[in-house]
XYZ file of C-alpha atoms in Angstrom:
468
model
C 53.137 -42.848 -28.107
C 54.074 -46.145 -30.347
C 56.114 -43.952 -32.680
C 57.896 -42.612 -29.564
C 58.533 -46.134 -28.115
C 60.055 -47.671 -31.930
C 62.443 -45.021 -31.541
C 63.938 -45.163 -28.038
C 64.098 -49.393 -29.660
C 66.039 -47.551 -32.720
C 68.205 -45.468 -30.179
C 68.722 -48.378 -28.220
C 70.182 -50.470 -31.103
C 72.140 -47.977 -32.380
C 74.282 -47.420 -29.173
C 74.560 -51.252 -28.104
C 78.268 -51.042 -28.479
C 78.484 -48.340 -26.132
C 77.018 -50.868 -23.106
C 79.660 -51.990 -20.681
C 79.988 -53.762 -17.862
C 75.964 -54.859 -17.823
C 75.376 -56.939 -14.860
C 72.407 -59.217 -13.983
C 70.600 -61.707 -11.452
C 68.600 -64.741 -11.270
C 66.012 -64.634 -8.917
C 64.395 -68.100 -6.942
C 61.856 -68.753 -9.967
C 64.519 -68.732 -13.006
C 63.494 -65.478 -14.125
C 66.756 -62.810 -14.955
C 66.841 -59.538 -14.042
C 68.881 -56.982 -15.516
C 69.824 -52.904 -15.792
C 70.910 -50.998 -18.485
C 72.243 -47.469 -18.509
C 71.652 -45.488 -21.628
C 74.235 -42.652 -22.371
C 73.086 -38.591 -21.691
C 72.337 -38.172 -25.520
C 69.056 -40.510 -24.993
C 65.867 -38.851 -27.442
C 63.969 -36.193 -24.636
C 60.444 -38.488 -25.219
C 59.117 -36.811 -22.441
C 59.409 -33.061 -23.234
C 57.854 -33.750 -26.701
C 54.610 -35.308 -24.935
C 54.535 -31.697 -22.976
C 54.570 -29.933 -26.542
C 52.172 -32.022 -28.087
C 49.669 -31.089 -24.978
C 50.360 -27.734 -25.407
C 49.818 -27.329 -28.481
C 46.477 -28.882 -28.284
C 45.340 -26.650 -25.943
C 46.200 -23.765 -27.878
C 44.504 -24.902 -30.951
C 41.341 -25.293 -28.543
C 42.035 -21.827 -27.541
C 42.446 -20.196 -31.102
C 39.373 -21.928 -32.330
C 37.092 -20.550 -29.033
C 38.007 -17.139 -30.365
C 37.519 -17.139 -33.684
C 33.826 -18.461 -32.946
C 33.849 -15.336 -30.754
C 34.586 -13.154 -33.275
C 32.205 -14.697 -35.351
C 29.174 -14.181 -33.000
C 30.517 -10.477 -32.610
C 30.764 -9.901 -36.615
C 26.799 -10.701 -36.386
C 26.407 -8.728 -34.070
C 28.276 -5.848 -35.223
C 26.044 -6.483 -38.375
C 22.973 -6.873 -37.141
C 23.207 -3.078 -35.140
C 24.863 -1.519 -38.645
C 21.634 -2.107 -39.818
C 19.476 -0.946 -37.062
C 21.498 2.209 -36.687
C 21.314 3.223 -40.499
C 17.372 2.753 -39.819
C 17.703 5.282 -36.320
C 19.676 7.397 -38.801
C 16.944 7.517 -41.558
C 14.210 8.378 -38.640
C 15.741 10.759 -37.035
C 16.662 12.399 -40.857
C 13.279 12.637 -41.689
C 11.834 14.280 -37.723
C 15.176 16.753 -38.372
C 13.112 17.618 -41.834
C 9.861 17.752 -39.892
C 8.853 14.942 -42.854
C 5.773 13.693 -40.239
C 4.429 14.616 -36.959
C 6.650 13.620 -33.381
C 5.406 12.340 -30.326
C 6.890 12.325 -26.977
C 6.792 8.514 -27.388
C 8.496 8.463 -30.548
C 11.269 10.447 -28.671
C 11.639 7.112 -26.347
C 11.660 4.504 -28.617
C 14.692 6.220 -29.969
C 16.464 7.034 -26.667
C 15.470 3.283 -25.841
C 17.206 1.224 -28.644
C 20.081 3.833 -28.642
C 20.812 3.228 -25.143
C 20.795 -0.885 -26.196
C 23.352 -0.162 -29.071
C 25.450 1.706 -26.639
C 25.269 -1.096 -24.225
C 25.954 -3.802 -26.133
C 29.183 -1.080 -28.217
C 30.541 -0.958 -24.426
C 30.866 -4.759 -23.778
C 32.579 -5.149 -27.058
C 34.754 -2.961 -26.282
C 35.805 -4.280 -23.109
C 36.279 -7.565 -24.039
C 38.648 -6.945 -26.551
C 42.363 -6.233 -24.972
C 43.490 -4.177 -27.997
C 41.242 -1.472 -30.427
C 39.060 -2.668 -33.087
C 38.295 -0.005 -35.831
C 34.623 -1.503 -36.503
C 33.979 -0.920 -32.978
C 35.302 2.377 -32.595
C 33.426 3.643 -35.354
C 30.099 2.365 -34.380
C 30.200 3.601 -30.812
C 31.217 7.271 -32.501
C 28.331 7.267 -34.503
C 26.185 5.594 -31.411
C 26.946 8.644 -29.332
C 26.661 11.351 -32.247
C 22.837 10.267 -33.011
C 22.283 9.999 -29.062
C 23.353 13.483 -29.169
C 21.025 14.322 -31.850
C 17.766 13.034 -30.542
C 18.481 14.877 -27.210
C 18.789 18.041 -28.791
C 16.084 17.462 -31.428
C 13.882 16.732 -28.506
C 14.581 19.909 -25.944
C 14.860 21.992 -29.299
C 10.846 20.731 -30.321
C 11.350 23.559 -33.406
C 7.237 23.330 -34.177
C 6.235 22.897 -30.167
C 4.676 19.982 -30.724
C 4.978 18.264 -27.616
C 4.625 21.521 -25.624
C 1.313 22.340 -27.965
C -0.468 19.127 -27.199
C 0.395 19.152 -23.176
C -1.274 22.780 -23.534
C -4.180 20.961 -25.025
C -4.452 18.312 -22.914
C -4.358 20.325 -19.638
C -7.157 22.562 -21.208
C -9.303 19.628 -22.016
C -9.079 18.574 -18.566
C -9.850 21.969 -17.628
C -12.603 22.257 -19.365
C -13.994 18.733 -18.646
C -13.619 19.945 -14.762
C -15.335 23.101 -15.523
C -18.489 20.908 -17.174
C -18.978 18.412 -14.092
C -18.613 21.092 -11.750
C -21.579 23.141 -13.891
C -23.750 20.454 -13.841
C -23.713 19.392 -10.178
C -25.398 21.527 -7.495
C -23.338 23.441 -5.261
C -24.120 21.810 -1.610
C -25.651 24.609 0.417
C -24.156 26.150 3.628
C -26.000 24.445 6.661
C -25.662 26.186 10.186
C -24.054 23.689 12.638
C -26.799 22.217 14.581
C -29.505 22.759 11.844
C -31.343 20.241 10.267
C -32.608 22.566 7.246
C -31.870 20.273 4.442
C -32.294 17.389 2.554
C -30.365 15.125 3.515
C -26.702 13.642 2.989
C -25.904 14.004 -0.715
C -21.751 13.559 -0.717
C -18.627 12.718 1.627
C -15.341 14.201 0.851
C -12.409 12.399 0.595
C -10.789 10.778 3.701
C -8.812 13.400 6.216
C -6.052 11.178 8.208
C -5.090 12.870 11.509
C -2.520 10.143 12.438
C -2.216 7.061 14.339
C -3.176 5.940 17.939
C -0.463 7.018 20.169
C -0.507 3.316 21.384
C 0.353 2.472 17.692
C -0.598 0.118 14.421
C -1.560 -2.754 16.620
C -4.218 -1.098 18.583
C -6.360 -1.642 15.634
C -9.610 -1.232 17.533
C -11.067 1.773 19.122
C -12.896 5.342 18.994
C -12.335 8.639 18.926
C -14.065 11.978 18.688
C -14.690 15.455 20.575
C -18.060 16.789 22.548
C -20.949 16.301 20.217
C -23.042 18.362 22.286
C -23.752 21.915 21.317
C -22.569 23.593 24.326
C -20.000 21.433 24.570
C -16.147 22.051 24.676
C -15.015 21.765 21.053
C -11.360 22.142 21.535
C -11.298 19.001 23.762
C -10.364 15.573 21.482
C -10.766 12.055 22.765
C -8.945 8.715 21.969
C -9.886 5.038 23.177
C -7.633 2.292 21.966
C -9.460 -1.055 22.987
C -7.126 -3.766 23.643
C -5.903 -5.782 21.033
C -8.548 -8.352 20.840
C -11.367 -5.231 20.323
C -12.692 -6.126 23.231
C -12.045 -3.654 26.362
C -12.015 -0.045 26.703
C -9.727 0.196 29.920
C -7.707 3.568 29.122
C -8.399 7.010 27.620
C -6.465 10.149 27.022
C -8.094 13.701 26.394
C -6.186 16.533 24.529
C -7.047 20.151 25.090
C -6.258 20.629 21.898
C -6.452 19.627 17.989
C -2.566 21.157 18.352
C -2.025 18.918 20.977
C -3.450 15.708 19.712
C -1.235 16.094 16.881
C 2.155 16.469 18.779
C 0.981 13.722 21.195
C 1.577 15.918 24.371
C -0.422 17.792 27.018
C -3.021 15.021 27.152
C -4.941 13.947 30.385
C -4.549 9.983 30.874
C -7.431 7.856 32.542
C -7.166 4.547 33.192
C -10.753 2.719 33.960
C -9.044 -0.659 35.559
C -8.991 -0.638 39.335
C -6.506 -2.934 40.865
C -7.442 -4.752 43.665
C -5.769 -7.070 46.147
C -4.154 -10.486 45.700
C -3.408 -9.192 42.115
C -7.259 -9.122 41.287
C -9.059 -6.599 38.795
C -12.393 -4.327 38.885
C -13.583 -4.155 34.878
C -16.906 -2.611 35.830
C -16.107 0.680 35.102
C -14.198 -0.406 31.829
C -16.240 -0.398 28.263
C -16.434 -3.049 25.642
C -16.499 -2.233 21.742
C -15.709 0.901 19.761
C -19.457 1.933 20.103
C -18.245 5.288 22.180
C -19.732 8.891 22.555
C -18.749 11.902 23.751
C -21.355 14.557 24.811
C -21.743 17.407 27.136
C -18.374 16.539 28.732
C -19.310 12.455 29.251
C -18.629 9.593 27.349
C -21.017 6.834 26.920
C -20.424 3.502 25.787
C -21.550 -0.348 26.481
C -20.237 -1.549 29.854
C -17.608 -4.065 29.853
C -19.606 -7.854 30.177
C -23.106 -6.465 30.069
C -25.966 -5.231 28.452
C -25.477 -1.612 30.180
C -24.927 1.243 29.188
C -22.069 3.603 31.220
C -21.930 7.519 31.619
C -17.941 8.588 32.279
C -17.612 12.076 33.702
C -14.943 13.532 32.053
C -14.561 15.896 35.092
C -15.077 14.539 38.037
C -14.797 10.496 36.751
C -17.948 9.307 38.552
C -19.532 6.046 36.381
C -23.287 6.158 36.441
C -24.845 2.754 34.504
C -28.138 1.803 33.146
C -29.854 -1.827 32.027
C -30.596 -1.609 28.527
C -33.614 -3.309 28.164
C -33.835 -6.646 26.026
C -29.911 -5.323 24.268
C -27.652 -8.395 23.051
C -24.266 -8.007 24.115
C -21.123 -10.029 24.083
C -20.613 -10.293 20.135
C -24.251 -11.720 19.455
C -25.077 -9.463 16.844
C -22.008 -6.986 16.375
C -20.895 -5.113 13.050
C -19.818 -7.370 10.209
C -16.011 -5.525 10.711
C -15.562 -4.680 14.599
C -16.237 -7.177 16.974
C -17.716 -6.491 20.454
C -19.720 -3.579 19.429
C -23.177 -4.906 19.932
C -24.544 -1.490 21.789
C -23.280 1.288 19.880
C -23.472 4.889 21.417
C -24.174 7.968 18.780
C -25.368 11.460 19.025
C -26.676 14.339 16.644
C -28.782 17.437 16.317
C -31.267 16.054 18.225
C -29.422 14.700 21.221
C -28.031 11.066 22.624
C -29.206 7.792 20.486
C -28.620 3.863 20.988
C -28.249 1.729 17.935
C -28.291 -2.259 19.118
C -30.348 -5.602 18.172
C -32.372 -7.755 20.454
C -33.636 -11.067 19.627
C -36.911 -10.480 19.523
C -35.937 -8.099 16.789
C -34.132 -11.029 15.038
C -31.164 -9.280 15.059
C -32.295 -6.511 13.147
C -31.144 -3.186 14.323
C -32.911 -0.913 17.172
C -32.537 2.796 17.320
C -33.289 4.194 20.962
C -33.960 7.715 21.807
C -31.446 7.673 25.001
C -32.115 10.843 27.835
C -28.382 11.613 28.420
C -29.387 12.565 32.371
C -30.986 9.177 32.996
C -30.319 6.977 30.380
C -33.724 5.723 29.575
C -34.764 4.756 26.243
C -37.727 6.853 25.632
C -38.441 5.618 22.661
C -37.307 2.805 20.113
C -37.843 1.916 16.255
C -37.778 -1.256 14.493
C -35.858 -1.316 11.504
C -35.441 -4.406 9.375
C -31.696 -4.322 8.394
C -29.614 -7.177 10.067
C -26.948 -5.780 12.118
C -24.374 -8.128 11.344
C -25.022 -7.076 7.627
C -23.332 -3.582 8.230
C -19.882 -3.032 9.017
C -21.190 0.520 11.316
C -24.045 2.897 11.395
C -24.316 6.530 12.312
C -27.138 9.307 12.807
C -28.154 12.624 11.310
C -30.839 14.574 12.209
C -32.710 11.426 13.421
C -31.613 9.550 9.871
C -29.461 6.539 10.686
C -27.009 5.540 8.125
C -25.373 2.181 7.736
C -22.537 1.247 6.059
C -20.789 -1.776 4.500
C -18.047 -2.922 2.653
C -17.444 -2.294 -1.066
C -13.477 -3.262 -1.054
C -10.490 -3.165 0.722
C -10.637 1.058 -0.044
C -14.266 1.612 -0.435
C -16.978 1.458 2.059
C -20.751 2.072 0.691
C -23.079 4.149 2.939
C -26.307 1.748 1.518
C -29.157 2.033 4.285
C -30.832 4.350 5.715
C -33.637 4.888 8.462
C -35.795 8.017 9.084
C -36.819 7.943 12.690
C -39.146 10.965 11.570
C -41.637 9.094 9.277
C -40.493 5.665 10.028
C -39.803 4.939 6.327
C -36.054 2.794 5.538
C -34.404 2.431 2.135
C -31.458 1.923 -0.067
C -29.122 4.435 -1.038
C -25.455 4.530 -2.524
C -22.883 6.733 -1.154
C -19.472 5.601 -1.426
C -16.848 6.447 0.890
C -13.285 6.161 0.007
C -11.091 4.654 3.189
C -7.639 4.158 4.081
C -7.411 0.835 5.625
C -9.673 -1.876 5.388
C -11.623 -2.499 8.124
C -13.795 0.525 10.238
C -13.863 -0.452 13.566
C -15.702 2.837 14.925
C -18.034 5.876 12.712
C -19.727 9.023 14.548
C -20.964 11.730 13.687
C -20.725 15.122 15.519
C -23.120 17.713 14.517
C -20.668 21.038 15.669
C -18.603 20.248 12.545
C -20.349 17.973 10.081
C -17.866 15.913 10.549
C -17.438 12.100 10.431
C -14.845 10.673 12.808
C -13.664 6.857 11.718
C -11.328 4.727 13.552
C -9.626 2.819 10.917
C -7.868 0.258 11.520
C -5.725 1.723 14.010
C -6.026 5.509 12.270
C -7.682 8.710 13.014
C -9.753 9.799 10.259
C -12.429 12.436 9.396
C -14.819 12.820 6.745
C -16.960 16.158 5.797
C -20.413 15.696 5.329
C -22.492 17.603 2.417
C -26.384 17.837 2.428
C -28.741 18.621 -0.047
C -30.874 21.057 -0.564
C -34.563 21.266 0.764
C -36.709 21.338 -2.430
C -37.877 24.779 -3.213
C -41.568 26.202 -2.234
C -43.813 25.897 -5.364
């Protein structure tokens, strides 16, 4: 600016004849106060300052793009040479010069597709065309091409040869295991003519509780009793706590259950007056049974044990005997199930802990008519410690937890000859936590209440060894 001001002084020097007529004033304090008026041809000081700003700004402008140019030069270089190296592979797998993979296929396609990226964000951010950048997207699309069709064309079958390979070697892999394990023999329903359980298939998921994913607790089944009605399913949601068994629905069919319709709804809650409740008719735990047209399950609050008459819905209860109940010595994964119902081959079973017992778990012999333990066994595996048990042919089985999707069938009783021990068969599950396992002996069939979900499991024996 000091250049600017030295020559409006010049200007003004040069045209002091021109002033006229210049008037002043003295204010109160001595000082003199004057105006001048300077002629139209005064130097335009101001409109220079506006071209000197401007023109700074485009020198900042100029210099921001030539650095961009720069970076994209680089650039431009940098994918040159990594497209005359995609041009010299895909030269020598056009001469078959080595062996292609399927993988070598996608490494190409993959750093292709980031040249053609990067060639399309050039391009748009240059307003007018650039020949370098023309002619490497051209040649970026025409070796794109080529892969593609060097891939679907495969001239030796390579890639179709060793997927032939593989899928034979898996074959015959397959074919070996199957060879070398024993075909489970066909048992009659209802027999006991084998050796045991040897395997459980993969988990069979019917579908959810109709009350839905928060009714995580509960049972379900159909008639384990020989004579029973097999057509007829059962589902018991317990409250959402796992606690009470106050409603159940019965489907006259498998079809039916599946649809959700044409079921028979009882509710085991009797209202009475001044808004009071009757429970005693209700259940408690998922430890429910269904045979020869009644279920049976641990009465709500007590140590009983409750017959429901699917029929005629007349509750018959029993005392059992020395039985903790209220959550002392449940299953490690379903609370509430202290006395836990079961049935097989052989008829109508108990499975609960006492303390004398320590906790340990009790197998009853239960008459179905009467519900009298006629007879009991002592087994030494803590309750608690398993997350359910089940019975076969007068075996009980307990289970326990492995992970979130594998539960571990590790214990097992013989009511038979009284001997116990460990065993490892692993079940596969859908949900974590089994609030409810039965088996039914009409099917060979597992039914689990997981979490909320129907499930079923086949069951295959052994065979009996052969007569020497």
């Amino acid at each position: 600016m000091l250049p600017l001001i030295i020559l409006a002084v010049c200007v003004l020097h040069s045209h002091a004849a021109s002033l006229v007529n210049t008037t002043g004033a003295m204010d109160e304090l001595g000082f003199c106060h004057c105006s001048v008026a300077l002629p139209d041809n005064t130097f335009p000081a101001d409109r220079l300052e506006i071209l000197e700003i401007s023109n700074k700004d485009l020198s900042i402008s100029v210099q921001q793009e030539i650095t961009k140019m720069k970076s994209y030069q680089a650039t431009l270089t940098e994918y040159l040479l990594k497209l005359k190296n995609l041009t010299r592979r895909v030269d020598v797998i056009e001469m078959g010069g080595i062996a292609y993979t399927e993988l070598d296929f996608e490494l190409l396609k993959l750093e292709i597709r980031e040249m053609e990226s990067l060639v399309i964000r050039l391009r748009e951010s240059m307003d007018g065309s650039n020949v370098l950048v023309e002619t490497l997207y051209t040649e970026v699309h025409n070796i794109s091409i080529m892969v593609s069709q060097l891939e679907s064309y495969d001239k030796n079958n390579v890639l179709a040869v060793r997927r032939e390979i593989a899928l034979l070697r898996k074959r015959l892999e397959d074919c070996e295991k199957n060879q070398n394990n024993e075909v489970p023999p066909q048992i009659n329903y209802g027999s006991c003519s084998h050796g045991g359980i040897v395997n459980i298939s993969k988990p069979f998921v019917v579908q959810l509780n109709w009350l839905g994913f928060n009714y995580k607790f509960g049972a379900w089944g159909k008639d384990s009793y020989a004579a029973g009605n097999q057509d007829v399913h059962w589902v018991t949601p317990l409250t959402t706590d796992g606690r009470m068994m106050n409603i159940i629905r019965y489907y006259p069919t498998y079809d039916n259950l599946l649809l959700y319709k044409g079921a028979t709804e009882k509710v085991l809650t009797k209202n009475l007056a001044y808004n009071n409740y009757d429970y005693s008719s209700c259940g408690q735990g998922g430890g429910i049974i269904m045979f020869n047209s009644s279920l049976y399950y641990n009465c709500y609050n007590s140590r009983d044990i409750c017959k429901l008459n699917a029929d005629t819905n007349g509750v018959e209860r029993k005392t059992l005997t020395d039985a903790t109940f209220n959550n002392r010595f449940s299953y490690s994964s379903s609370t509430w199930q202290d006395i836990d119902l079961a049935s097989d081959e052989n008829g109508l079973w108990v499975i609960y802990s006492t303390e004398q017992n320590a906790g340990n778990i009790v197998i009853g012999k239960l008459n179905s008519s009467t519900l009298v333990v006629e007879k009991t066994w002592m087994t030494s595996q803590y309750k608690p410690g398993a997350t359910n048990a089940f019975i076969v042919c007068g075996v009980l089985y307990a289970t326990r937890t492995l992970s979130t999707r594998k539960e571990e069938i590790f214990y097992m009783y013989d009511t038979k000859t009284g001997q116990e021990g460990q065993i490892s068969i692993i079940l596969d599950k859908m949900m974590e936590n089994v609030q409810s396992l039965s088996y039914n002996p009409n099917d060979h069939k597992l039914y689990m209440y997981n979490d909320g979900y129907l499930v079923t499991y086949n069951i295959a024996f052994k065979s009996l060894p052969k007569p020497v």
